mmCIF file of C-alpha atoms and ligand atoms in Angstrom:
data_model
loop_
_atom_site.group_PDB
_atom_site.id
_atom_site.type_symbol
_atom_site.label_atom_id
_atom_site.label_comp_id
_atom_site.label_asym_id
_atom_site.label_seq_id
_atom_site.Cartn_x
_atom_site.Cartn_y
_atom_site.Cartn_z
ATOM 1 C CA MET U 1 9.896 44.274 15.217
ATOM 2 C CA ILE U 2 10.791 42.347 12.053
ATOM 3 C CA GLY U 3 10.112 43.920 8.699
ATOM 4 C CA ARG U 4 10.421 42.570 5.164
ATOM 5 C CA LEU U 5 11.518 39.080 4.239
ATOM 6 C CA ASN U 6 14.988 39.744 2.835
ATOM 7 C CA HIS U 7 15.739 36.227 1.580
ATOM 8 C CA VAL U 8 15.259 32.504 1.983
ATOM 9 C CA ALA U 9 18.567 30.603 2.014
ATOM 10 C CA ILE U 10 19.022 27.175 0.475
ATOM 11 C CA ALA U 11 22.156 25.148 1.188
ATOM 12 C CA VAL U 12 23.377 23.289 -1.905
ATOM 13 C CA PRO U 13 26.012 20.593 -2.425
ATOM 14 C CA SER U 14 27.145 22.326 -5.650
ATOM 15 C CA LEU U 15 26.761 26.049 -6.230
ATOM 16 C CA LYS U 16 27.384 25.521 -9.944
ATOM 17 C CA ALA U 17 24.493 23.055 -10.188
ATOM 18 C CA GLY U 18 22.271 25.292 -8.046
ATOM 19 C CA ILE U 19 22.990 28.294 -10.276
ATOM 20 C CA ALA U 20 22.186 26.196 -13.356
ATOM 21 C CA THR U 21 18.864 25.121 -11.826
ATOM 22 C CA TYR U 22 17.776 28.658 -10.997
ATOM 23 C CA ALA U 23 19.222 30.441 -14.043
ATOM 24 C CA ASN U 24 18.578 27.883 -16.776
ATOM 25 C CA VAL U 25 15.647 25.758 -15.589
ATOM 26 C CA LEU U 26 13.689 28.368 -13.633
ATOM 27 C CA GLY U 27 14.826 31.336 -15.721
ATOM 28 C CA ALA U 28 15.803 33.583 -12.811
ATOM 29 C CA LYS U 29 18.487 36.268 -12.567
ATOM 30 C CA VAL U 30 21.404 35.048 -10.423
ATOM 31 C CA THR U 31 24.229 37.232 -9.057
ATOM 32 C CA LYS U 32 27.936 36.371 -9.296
ATOM 33 C CA PRO U 33 29.364 34.050 -6.577
ATOM 34 C CA GLN U 34 30.697 35.860 -3.510
ATOM 35 C CA LYS U 35 33.046 34.203 -0.989
ATOM 36 C CA LEU U 36 32.353 35.021 2.670
ATOM 37 C CA PRO U 37 35.184 33.316 4.596
ATOM 38 C CA GLU U 38 34.010 34.731 7.933
ATOM 39 C CA HIS U 39 30.725 32.851 7.469
ATOM 40 C CA GLY U 40 32.270 29.749 5.827
ATOM 41 C CA VAL U 41 30.140 30.068 2.700
ATOM 42 C CA THR U 42 30.150 31.040 -0.945
ATOM 43 C CA VAL U 43 26.841 32.653 -1.894
ATOM 44 C CA VAL U 44 24.841 33.812 -4.868
ATOM 45 C CA PHE U 45 21.485 35.549 -4.798
ATOM 46 C CA VAL U 46 18.574 34.686 -7.032
ATOM 47 C CA GLU U 47 16.819 38.005 -7.596
ATOM 48 C CA LEU U 48 13.035 37.700 -7.668
ATOM 49 C CA PRO U 49 10.579 40.579 -8.012
ATOM 50 C CA ASN U 50 9.509 40.463 -4.357
ATOM 51 C CA THR U 51 12.456 38.854 -2.521
ATOM 52 C CA LYS U 52 15.703 36.942 -2.975
ATOM 53 C CA ILE U 53 16.819 33.320 -2.669
ATOM 54 C CA GLU U 54 20.340 32.838 -1.293
ATOM 55 C CA LEU U 55 22.169 29.715 -2.455
ATOM 56 C CA LEU U 56 24.882 28.658 0.016
ATOM 57 C CA GLU U 57 27.830 26.384 -0.645
ATOM 58 C CA ALA U 58 30.347 25.312 2.006
ATOM 59 C CA LEU U 59 33.643 27.262 1.998
ATOM 60 C CA GLY U 60 36.692 26.104 3.945
ATOM 61 C CA GLU U 61 37.194 24.013 7.050
ATOM 62 C CA GLY U 62 34.440 23.996 9.654
ATOM 63 C CA SER U 63 31.810 25.511 7.373
ATOM 64 C CA PRO U 64 28.343 25.302 8.943
ATOM 65 C CA ILE U 65 27.094 24.065 5.560
ATOM 66 C CA THR U 66 29.224 20.914 5.550
ATOM 67 C CA ALA U 67 27.276 19.149 8.325
ATOM 68 C CA PHE U 68 23.974 20.389 6.896
ATOM 69 C CA ILE U 69 24.746 18.793 3.516
ATOM 70 C CA GLU U 70 25.794 15.560 5.250
ATOM 71 C CA ARG U 71 22.293 15.430 6.776
ATOM 72 C CA ASN U 72 20.588 16.713 3.604
ATOM 73 C CA PRO U 73 22.635 15.491 0.632
ATOM 74 C CA ALA U 74 20.330 17.060 -1.979
ATOM 75 C CA GLY U 75 20.438 20.426 -0.166
ATOM 76 C CA GLY U 76 17.572 22.118 1.622
ATOM 77 C CA ILE U 77 16.209 25.284 3.168
ATOM 78 C CA HIS U 78 18.835 26.503 5.641
ATOM 79 C CA HIS U 79 17.507 29.806 7.045
ATOM 80 C CA ILE U 80 15.192 32.716 6.448
ATOM 81 C CA CYS U 81 16.273 36.339 6.770
ATOM 82 C CA TYR U 82 14.125 39.164 8.080
ATOM 83 C CA GLU U 83 15.024 42.832 7.972
ATOM 84 C CA VAL U 84 15.212 44.906 11.141
ATOM 85 C CA PRO U 85 15.826 48.664 11.370
ATOM 86 C CA ASP U 86 18.382 48.429 14.225
ATOM 87 C CA ILE U 87 20.138 45.136 14.862
ATOM 88 C CA ILE U 88 21.439 46.003 18.338
ATOM 89 C CA VAL U 89 17.976 47.081 19.528
ATOM 90 C CA ALA U 90 16.551 43.851 18.059
ATOM 91 C CA ARG U 91 19.298 41.715 19.654
ATOM 92 C CA ASP U 92 18.864 43.232 23.096
ATOM 93 C CA LYS U 93 15.071 42.864 23.002
ATOM 94 C CA LEU U 94 15.362 39.196 21.965
ATOM 95 C CA ILE U 95 17.896 38.460 24.704
ATOM 96 C CA ALA U 96 15.635 40.182 27.260
ATOM 97 C CA ASP U 97 12.799 37.937 26.033
ATOM 98 C CA GLY U 98 14.968 34.829 26.570
ATOM 99 C CA ALA U 99 15.802 34.029 22.937
ATOM 100 C CA ARG U 100 19.230 32.688 22.052
ATOM 101 C CA VAL U 101 21.286 34.842 19.687
ATOM 102 C CA LEU U 102 24.071 32.710 18.185
ATOM 103 C CA GLY U 103 27.699 33.706 18.701
ATOM 104 C CA ALA U 104 27.577 34.885 22.333
ATOM 105 C CA LYS U 105 30.834 34.261 24.165
ATOM 106 C CA ASP U 106 32.398 34.950 27.541
ATOM 107 C CA GLY U 107 29.017 36.085 28.826
ATOM 108 C CA GLN U 108 28.899 38.857 26.240
ATOM 109 C CA PRO U 109 26.038 39.091 23.733
ATOM 110 C CA ALA U 110 26.807 38.133 20.132
ATOM 111 C CA GLU U 111 28.244 40.922 18.009
ATOM 112 C CA PRO U 112 26.804 41.293 14.503
ATOM 113 C CA LYS U 113 28.954 40.189 11.563
ATOM 114 C CA ILE U 114 28.843 41.818 8.157
ATOM 115 C CA GLY U 115 26.697 39.795 5.755
ATOM 116 C CA ALA U 116 26.629 39.389 1.997
ATOM 117 C CA HIS U 117 24.917 42.741 1.441
ATOM 118 C CA GLY U 118 27.450 44.665 3.552
ATOM 119 C CA ASN U 119 24.943 45.028 6.392
ATOM 120 C CA PRO U 120 25.229 43.740 9.989
ATOM 121 C CA VAL U 121 23.629 40.315 10.553
ATOM 122 C CA LEU U 122 22.919 37.991 13.479
ATOM 123 C CA PHE U 123 21.487 34.464 13.668
ATOM 124 C CA LEU U 124 18.861 33.207 16.133
ATOM 125 C CA HIS U 125 18.619 29.691 17.534
ATOM 126 C CA PRO U 126 16.158 27.512 15.567
ATOM 127 C CA LYS U 127 14.743 25.974 18.754
ATOM 128 C CA ASP U 128 13.428 29.391 19.778
ATOM 129 C CA PHE U 129 11.869 30.141 16.352
ATOM 130 C CA CYS U 130 9.619 27.288 15.244
ATOM 131 C CA GLY U 131 12.517 25.028 14.285
ATOM 132 C CA THR U 132 13.905 27.477 11.732
ATOM 133 C CA LEU U 133 17.281 29.196 11.781
ATOM 134 C CA VAL U 134 16.540 32.934 11.524
ATOM 135 C CA GLU U 135 18.941 35.580 10.241
ATOM 136 C CA LEU U 136 18.327 39.214 11.094
ATOM 137 C CA GLU U 137 19.787 41.819 8.732
ATOM 138 C CA GLU U 138 19.913 45.505 9.547
ATOM 139 C CA VAL U 139 18.467 47.430 6.625
ATOM 140 C CA LYS U 140 18.146 51.162 7.160
HETATM 141 CO CO1 LIG K 1 21.328 34.637 4.635
#
């Protein structure tokens, strides 16, 4: 079902410092910061020849990154993102298989949100996927 690895996301306490590490120390190309209020993050992408690294900084109240950084003050790997051809088909198959798709409410399955690349995304519970938060991104 899953296709290419789209990105690995690293939560950082300071996006500025993270950008400096990747751009200056590691010599990588880094995109401009993008605020995603609906996800509570500001992101940049490190563009590598075969994949991307997403650097995540907390944005606003109740950001999911705030608690993560409290537990991991230096930052750390936050999630991995796989591409799927149809996110609703993927969601419904995972639910039928008993996996937890984050964001379900009132007995209704989670609806995809629009991610940093303008594509629909969903997140899967880490306890169902080897202890790793998984993002699915629909890439046609
Ligand atoms: Co991501």
